[in-house]
Short mmCIF file of C-alpha atoms and ligand atoms in Angstrom, two decimals:
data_model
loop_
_atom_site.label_atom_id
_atom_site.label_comp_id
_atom_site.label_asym_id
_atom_site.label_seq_id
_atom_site.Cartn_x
_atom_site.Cartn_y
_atom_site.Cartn_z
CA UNK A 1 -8.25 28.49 -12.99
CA UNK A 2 -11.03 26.82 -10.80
CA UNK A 3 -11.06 27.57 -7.00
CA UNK A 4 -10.37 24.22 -6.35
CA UNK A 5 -7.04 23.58 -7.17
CA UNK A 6 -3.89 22.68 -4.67
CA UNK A 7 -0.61 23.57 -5.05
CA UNK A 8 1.83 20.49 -3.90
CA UNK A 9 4.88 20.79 -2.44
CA UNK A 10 8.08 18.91 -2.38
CA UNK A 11 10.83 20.73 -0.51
CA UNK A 12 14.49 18.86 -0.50
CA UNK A 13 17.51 20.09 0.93
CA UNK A 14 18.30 22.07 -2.36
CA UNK A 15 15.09 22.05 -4.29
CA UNK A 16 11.40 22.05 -4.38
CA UNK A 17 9.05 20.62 -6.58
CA UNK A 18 5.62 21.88 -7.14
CA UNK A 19 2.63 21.27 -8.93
CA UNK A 20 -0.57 22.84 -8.88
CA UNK A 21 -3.84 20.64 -9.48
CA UNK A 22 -7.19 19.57 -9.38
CA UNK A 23 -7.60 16.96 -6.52
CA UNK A 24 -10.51 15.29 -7.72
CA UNK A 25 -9.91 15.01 -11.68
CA UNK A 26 -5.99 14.98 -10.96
CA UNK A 27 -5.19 17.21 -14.14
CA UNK A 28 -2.41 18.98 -13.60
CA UNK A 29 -2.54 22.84 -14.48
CA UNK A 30 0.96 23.49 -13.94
CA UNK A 31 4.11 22.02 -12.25
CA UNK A 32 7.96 22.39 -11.59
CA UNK A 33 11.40 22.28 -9.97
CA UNK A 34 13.54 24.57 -8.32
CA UNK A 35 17.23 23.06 -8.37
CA UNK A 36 20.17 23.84 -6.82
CA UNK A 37 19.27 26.55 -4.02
CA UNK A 38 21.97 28.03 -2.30
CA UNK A 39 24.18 27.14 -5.47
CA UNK A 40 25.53 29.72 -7.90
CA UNK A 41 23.91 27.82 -10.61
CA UNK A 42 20.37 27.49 -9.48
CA UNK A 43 17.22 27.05 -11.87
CA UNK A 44 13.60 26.53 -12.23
CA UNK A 45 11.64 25.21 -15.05
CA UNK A 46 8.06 26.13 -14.73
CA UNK A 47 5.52 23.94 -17.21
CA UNK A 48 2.12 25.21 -17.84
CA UNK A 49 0.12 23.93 -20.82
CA UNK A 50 2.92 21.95 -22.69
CA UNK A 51 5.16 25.09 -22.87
CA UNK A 52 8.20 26.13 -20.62
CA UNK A 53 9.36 28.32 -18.69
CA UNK A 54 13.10 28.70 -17.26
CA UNK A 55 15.29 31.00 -14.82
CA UNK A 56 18.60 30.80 -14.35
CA UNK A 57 20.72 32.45 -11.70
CA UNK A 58 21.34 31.61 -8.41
CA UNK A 59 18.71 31.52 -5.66
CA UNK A 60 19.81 32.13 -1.92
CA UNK A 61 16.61 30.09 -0.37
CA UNK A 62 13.60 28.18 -0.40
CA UNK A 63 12.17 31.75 0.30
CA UNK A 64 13.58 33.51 -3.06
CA UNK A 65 13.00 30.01 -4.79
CA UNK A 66 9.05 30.13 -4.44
CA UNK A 67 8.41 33.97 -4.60
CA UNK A 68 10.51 33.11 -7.90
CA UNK A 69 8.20 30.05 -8.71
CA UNK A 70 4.85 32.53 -7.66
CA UNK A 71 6.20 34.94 -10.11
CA UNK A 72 6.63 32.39 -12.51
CA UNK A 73 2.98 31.45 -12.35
CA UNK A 74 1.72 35.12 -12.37
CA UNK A 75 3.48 35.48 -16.02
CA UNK A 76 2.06 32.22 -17.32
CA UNK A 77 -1.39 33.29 -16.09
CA UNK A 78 -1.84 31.72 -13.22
CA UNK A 79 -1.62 34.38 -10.48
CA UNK A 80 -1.91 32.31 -7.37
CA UNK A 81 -2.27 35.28 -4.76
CA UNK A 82 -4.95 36.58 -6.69
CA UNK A 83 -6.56 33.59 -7.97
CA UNK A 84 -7.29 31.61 -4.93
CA UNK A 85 -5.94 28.40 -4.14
CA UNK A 86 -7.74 26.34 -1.74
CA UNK A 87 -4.95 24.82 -0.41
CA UNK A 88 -1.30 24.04 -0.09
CA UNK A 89 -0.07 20.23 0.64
CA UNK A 90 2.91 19.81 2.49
CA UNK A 91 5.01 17.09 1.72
CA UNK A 92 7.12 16.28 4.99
CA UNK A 93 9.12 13.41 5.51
CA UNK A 94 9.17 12.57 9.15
CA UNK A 95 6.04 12.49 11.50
CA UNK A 96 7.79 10.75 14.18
CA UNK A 97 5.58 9.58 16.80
CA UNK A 98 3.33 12.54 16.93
CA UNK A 99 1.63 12.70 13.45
CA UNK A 100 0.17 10.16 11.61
CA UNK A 101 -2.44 12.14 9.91
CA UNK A 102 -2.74 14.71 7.20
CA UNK A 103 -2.35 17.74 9.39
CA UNK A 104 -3.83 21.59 9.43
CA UNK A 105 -0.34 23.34 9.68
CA UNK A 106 -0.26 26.09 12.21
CA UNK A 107 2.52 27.67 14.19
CA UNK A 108 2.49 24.52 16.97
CA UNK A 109 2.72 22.06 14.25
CA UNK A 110 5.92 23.84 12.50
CA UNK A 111 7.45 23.78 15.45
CA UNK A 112 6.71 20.34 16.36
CA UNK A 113 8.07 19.19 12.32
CA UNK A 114 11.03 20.98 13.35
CA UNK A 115 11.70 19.44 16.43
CA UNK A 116 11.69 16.34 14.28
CA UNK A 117 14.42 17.27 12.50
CA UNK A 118 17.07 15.11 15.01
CA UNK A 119 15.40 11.87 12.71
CA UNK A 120 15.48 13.51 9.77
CA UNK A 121 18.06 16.41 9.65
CA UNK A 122 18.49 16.39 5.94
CA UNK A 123 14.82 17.04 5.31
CA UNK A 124 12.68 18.26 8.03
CA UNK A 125 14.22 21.65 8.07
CA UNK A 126 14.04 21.73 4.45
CA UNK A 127 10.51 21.08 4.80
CA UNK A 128 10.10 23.71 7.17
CA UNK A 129 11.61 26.02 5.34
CA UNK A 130 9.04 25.11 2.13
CA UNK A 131 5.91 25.88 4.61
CA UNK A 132 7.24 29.02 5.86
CA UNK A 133 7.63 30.14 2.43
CA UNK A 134 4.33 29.40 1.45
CA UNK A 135 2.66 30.74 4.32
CA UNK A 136 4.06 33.78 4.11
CA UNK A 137 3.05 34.13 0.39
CA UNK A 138 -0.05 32.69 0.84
CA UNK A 139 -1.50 33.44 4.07
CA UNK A 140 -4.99 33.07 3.81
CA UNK A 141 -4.42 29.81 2.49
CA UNK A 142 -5.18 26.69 4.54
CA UNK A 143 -1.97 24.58 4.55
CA UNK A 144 -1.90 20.69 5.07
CA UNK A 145 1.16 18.71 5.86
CA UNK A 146 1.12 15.25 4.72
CA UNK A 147 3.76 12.60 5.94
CA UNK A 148 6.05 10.34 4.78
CA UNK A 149 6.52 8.06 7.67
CA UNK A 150 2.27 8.03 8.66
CA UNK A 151 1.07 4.72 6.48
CA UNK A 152 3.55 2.63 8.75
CA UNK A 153 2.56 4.16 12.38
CA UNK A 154 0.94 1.57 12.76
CA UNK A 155 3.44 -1.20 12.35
CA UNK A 156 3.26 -4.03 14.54
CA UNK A 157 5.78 -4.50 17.56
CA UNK A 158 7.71 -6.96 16.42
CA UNK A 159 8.72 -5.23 12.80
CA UNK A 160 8.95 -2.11 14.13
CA UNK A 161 11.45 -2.48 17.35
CA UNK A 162 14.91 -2.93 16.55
CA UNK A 163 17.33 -5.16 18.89
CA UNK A 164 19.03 -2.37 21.23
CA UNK A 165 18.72 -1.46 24.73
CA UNK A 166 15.04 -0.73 24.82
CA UNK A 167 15.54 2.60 27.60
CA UNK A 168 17.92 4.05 24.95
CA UNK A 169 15.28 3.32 22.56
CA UNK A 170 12.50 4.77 23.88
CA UNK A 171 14.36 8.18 25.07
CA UNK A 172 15.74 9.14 21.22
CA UNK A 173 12.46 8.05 19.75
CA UNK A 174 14.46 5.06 18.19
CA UNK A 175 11.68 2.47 15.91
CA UNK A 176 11.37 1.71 12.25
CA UNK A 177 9.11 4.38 11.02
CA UNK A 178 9.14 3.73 7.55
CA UNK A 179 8.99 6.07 4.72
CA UNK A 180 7.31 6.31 0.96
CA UNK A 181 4.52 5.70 3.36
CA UNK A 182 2.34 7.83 0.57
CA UNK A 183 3.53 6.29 -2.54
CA UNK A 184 2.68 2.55 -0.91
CA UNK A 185 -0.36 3.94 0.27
CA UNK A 186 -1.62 5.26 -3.01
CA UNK A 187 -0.31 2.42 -5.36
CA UNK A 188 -1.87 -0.50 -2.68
CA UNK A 189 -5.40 1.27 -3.06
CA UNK A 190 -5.07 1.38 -7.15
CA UNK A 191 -3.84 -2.45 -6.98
CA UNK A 192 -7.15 -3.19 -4.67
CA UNK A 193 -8.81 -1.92 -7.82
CA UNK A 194 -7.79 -2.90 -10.57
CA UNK A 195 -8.14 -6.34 -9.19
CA UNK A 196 -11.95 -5.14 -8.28
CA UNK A 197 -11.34 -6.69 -4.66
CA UNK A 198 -11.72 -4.86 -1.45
CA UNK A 199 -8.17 -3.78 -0.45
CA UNK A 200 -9.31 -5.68 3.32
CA UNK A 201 -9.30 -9.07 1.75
CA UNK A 202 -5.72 -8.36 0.14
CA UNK A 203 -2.16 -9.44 1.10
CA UNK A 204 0.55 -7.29 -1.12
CA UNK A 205 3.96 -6.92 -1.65
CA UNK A 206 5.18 -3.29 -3.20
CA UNK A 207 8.51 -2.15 -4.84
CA UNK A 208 8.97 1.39 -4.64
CA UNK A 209 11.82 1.77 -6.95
CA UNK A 210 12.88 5.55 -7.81
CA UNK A 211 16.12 7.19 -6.38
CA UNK A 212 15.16 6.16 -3.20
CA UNK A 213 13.94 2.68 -2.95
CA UNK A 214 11.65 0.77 -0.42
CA UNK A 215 9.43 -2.46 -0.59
CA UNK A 216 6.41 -3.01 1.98
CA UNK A 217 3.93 -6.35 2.89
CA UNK A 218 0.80 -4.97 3.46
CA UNK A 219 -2.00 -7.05 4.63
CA UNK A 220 -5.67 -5.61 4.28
CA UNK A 221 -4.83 -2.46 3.82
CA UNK A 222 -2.40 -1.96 6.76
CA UNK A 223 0.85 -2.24 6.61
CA UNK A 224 2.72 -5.22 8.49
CA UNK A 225 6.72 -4.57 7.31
CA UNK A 226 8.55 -1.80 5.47
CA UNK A 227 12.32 -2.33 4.33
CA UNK A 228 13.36 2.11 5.28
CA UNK A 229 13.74 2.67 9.03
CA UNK A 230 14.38 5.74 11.80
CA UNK A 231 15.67 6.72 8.76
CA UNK A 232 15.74 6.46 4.86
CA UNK A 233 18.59 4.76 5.05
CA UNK A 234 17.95 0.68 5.58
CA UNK A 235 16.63 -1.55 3.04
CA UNK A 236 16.49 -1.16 -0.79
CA UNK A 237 19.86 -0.39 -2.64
CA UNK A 238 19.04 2.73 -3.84
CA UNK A 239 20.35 5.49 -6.14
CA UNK A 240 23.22 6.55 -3.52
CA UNK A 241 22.52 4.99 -0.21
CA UNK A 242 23.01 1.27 0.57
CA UNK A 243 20.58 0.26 2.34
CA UNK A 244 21.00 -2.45 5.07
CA UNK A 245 24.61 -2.85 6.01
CA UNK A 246 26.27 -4.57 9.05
CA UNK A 247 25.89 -1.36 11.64
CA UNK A 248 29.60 -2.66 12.72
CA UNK A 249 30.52 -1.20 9.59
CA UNK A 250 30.09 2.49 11.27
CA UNK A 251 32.64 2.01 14.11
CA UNK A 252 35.06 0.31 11.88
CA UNK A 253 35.02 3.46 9.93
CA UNK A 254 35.08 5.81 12.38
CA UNK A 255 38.57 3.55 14.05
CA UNK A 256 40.14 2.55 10.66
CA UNK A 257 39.80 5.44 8.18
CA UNK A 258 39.22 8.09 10.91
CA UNK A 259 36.10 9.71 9.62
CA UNK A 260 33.72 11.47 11.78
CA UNK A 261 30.53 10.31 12.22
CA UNK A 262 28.67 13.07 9.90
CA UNK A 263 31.24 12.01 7.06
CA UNK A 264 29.84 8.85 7.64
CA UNK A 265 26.47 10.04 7.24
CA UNK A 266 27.09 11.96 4.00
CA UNK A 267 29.10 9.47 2.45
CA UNK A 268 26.14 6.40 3.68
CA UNK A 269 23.37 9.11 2.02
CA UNK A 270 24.71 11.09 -0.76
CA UNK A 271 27.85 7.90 -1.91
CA UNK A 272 26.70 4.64 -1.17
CA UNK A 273 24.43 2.29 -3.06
CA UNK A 274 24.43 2.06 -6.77
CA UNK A 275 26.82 5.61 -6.83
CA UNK A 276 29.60 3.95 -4.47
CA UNK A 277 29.30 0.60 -5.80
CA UNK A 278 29.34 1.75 -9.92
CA UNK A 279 30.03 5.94 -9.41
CA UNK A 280 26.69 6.82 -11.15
CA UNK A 281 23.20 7.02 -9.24
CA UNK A 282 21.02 7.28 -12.41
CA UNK A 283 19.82 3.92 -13.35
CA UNK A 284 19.66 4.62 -16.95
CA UNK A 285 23.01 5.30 -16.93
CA UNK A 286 24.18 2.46 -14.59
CA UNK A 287 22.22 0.58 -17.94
CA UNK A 288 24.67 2.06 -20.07
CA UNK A 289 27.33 0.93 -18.21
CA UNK A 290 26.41 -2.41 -18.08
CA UNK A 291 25.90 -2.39 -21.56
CA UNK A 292 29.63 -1.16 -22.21
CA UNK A 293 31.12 -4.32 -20.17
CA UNK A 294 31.71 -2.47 -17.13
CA UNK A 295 32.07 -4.93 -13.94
CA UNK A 296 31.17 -3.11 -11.54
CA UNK A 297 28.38 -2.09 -12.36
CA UNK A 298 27.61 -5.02 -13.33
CA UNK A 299 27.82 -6.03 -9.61
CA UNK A 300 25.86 -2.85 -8.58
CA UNK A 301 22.82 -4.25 -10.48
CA UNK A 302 23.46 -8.17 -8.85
CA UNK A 303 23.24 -6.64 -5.35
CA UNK A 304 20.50 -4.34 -6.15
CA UNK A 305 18.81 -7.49 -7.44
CA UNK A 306 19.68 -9.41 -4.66
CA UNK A 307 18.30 -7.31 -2.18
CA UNK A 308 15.05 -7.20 -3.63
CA UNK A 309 15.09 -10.70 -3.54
CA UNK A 310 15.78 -10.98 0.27
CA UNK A 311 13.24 -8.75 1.34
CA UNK A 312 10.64 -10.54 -1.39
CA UNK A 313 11.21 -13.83 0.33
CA UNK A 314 11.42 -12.28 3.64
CA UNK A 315 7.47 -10.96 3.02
CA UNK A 316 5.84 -13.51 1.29
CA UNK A 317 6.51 -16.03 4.46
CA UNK A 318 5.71 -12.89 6.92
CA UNK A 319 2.22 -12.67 4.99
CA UNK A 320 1.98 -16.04 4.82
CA UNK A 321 0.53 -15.49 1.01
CA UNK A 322 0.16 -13.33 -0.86
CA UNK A 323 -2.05 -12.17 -3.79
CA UNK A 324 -0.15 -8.76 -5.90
CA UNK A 325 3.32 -8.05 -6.46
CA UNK A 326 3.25 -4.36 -7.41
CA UNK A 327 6.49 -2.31 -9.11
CA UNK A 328 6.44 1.63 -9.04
CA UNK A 329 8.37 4.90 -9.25
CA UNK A 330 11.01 5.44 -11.95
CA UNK A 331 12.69 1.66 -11.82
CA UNK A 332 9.85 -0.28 -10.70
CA UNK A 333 7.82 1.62 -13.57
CA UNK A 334 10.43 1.64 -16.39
CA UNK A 335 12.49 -1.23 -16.17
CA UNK A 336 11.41 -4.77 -17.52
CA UNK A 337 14.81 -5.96 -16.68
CA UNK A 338 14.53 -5.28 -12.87
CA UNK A 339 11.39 -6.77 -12.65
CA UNK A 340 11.85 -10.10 -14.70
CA UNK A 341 15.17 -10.68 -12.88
CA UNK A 342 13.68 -9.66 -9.16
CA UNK A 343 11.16 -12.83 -10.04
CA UNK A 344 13.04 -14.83 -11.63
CA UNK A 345 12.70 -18.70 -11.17
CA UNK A 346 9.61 -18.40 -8.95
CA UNK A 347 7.26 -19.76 -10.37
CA UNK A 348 6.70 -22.69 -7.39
CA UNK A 349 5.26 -19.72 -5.65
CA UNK A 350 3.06 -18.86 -7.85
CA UNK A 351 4.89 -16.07 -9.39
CA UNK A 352 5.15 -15.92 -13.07
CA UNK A 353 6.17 -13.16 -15.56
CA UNK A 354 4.55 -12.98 -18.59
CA UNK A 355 7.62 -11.67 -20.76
CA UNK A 356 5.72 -9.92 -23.39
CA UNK A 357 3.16 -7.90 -20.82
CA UNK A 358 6.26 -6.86 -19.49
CA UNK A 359 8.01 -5.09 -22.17
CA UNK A 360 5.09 -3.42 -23.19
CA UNK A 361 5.37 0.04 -22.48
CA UNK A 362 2.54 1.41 -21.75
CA UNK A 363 1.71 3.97 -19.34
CA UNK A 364 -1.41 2.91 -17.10
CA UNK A 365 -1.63 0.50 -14.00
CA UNK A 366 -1.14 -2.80 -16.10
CA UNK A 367 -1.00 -6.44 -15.06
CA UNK A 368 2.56 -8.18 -16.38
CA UNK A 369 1.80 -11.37 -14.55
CA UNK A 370 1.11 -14.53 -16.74
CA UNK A 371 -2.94 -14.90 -17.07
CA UNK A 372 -4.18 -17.49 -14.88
CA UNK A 373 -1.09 -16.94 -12.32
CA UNK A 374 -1.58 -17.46 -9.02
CA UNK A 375 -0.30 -14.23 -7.57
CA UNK A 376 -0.86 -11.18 -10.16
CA UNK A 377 2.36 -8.78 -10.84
CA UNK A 378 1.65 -5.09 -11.54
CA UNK A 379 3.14 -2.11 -12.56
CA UNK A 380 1.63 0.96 -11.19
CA UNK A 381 2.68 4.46 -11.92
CA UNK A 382 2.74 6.49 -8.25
CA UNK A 383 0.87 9.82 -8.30
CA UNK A 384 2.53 11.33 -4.86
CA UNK A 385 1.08 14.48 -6.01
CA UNK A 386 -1.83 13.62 -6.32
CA UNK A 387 -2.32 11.74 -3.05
CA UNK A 388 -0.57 14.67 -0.97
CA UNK A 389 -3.55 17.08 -2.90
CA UNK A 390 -5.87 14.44 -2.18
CA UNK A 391 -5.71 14.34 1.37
CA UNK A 392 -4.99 18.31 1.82
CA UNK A 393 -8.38 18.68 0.09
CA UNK A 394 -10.01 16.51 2.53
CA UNK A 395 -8.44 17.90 5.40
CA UNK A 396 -9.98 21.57 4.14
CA UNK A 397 -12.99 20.17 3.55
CA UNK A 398 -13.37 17.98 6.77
CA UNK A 399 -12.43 20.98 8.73
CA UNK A 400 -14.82 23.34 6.86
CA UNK A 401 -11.21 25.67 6.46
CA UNK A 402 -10.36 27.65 3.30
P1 AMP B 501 12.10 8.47 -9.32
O1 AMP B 501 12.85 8.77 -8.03
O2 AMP B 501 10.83 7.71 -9.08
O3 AMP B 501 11.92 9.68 -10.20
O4 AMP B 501 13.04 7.47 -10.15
C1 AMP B 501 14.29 7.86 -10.65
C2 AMP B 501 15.03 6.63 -11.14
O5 AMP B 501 14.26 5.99 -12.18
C3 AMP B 501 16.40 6.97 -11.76
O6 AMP B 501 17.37 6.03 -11.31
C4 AMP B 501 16.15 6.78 -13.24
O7 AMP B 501 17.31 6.39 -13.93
C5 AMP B 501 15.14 5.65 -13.24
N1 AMP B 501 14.46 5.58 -14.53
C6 AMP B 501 13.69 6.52 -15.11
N2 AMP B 501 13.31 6.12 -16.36
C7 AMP B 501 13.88 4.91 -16.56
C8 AMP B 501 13.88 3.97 -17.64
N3 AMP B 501 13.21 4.22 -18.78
N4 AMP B 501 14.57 2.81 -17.48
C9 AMP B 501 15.25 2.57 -16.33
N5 AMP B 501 15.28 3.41 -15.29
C10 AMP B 501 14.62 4.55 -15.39
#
């Protein structure tokens, strides 16, 4: 193993996902999941040069889950104690208004990510739980946080204030922060060049389209509008939340069917969106469905489509122009369907499908516009990983740590 690898980190509520790799050639020397902590049935599968390796058994925390994953690594020859890592990256969803930059992680900025946690109580502490973890098995190790919510800090006033009493506002910390704020990052720099044009000359629209779901207008570089808000919840339809609803939807809840208001927040994250309108999240399988006849999920895939539409016309006027359309993550990546129906009938605006560049399937950045278009459509695969190891490599470097 060289000395200059980082080990990512993705900690969820119930899982982490890892991979360790070179930040400047992006191979990836090894990588994995660990599912279903705190369950009876929890797992990891550990990949390291095409072969892999499983547990099975239940794992109390994120603690046990990475000593687990460390041991894993020591047995498939990769001993990262011993080896040297030169740093950890931090996936962390919410920044708030206090970090908009890769960070060096020390004890002040743990605590301030988990005073965070009133925006984001399903994944800060997770998060927090994923650095303590790896500080405490790797503690000479510099370790970087990098944020969900920092591409969009800067959003302007006007996109980023929502409608309420502005006092309330400002004393819960209460703006559209955004999040994916990586992935849109990443993808609107590999769009800048493959179309060999500085990204500061460039007015784009991005779908990210996995389980989550969020499109952003970015204009030279700098993001002007994001479709997720305080939370993760507005926007997209996504795998199981809904994305923007009619906030007089909440009360009417909480009066009519008498749920309390963290029912309502499970049931809006974990059984909304493509789950509560068709009962499955996966969108291969909401395929399937549709396949079979099945009306409503038939209607799960209309307003998915329908929403993307919104949002597409709501950006092109707010940039006034525009010159990419980009797709990514698991949808926006894999599914010609979504993307020929999301553009349907548009050419006017100078959007036009090319319907054999979009079936093909290969794997690389691609153009699927028509040639001569007047606004090119993309597919490019996200690399979160590789961003997040990116930027904790700088970090180390800048700082002369590690
Ligand atoms: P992500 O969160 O980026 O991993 O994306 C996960 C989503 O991508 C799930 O809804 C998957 O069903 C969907 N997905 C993955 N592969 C395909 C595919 N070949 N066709 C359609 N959807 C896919």
């Amino acid at each position: 193993m060289n000395d200059d690898m980082v080990l990512v980190l993705n900690s969820g509520s119930s899982s982490i996902k890892y991979q360790l790799l070179d930040p400047e050639s992006g191979v990836v020397a090894a990588s994995g999941m660990v599912d279903r902590i705190g369950e009876e049935h929890a797992g990891i599968e550990h990949q390291v040069d095409g072969r892999i390796f499983e547990h099975r058994g239940p794992i109390a925390d994120h603690a046990a889950g990475l000593r687990l994953v460390f041991q894993m690594f020591a047995e498939s020859g990769h001993d990262l104690a011993a080896a040297g890592v030169r740093a950890v990256g931090h996936r962390v969803v919410h920044g708030g208004e206090v970090f908009y930059q890769p960070t060096l992680i020390d004890d002040a900025v743990v605590a301030a990510i988990s005073e965070l946690s009133s925006l984001a109580p399903l994944h800060n502490p997770a998060n927090v739980a994923g650095i303590e973890s790896a500080r405490a098995l790797l503690p000479g190790v510099p370790q970087v946080a990098v944020f969900d919510t920092a591409f969009f800090h800067g959003l302007p006033g006007a996109a980023k204030t929502y409608a309420i009493d502005a006092k309330l506002a400002a004393a819960h910390g209460i703006r559209k922060y955004g999040f994916h704020g990586t992935s849109h990052e990443y993808v609107s720099g590999r769009v800048a060049a493959l179309l060999e044009r500085d990204p500061a000359e460039l007015n784009q629209i991005i779908f990210h389209l996995g389980n989550g779901a969020s499109a952003s207008a970015i204009r030279g570089g700098h993001p002007i509008d994001t479709t997720m808000g305080l939370t993760p919840l507005e926007g997209l339809v996504m795998g199981t939340r809904g994305g923007d609803l009619d906030p007089g939807i909440i009360a009417h809840l909480a009066r009519s069917a008498q749920l309390s208001i963290d029912q309502i927040d499970e049931m809006l994250n974990r059984n909304a969106g493509l789950k509560g309108l068709s009962g499955v999240n996966d969108f291969r399988e909401l395929q399937r469905l549709i396949d079979a006849g099945d009306a409503a999920a038939r209607l799960a895939y209309d307003v998915y489509i329908h929403r993307m539409r919104r949002y597409l016309g709501a950006y092109l006027i707010e940039l006034g122009g525009v010159d990419a359309i980009t797709f990514t993550a698991g949808v926006g990546e894999n599914s010609p369907q979504v993307r020929a129906d999301a553009l349907a009938g548009l050419s006017r605006f100078g959007i036009d499908v090319d319907p054999d560049r979009n079936v093909a399937e290969d794997r690389v950045a691609r153009y699927i516009s028509a040639p001569g278009a007047e606004i090119a459509v993309l597919v490019v695969p996200t690399n979160e990983e590789l961003a997040i190891a990116q930027a904790a490599h700088r970090v180390v470097t800048a700082q002369g740590a590690g």
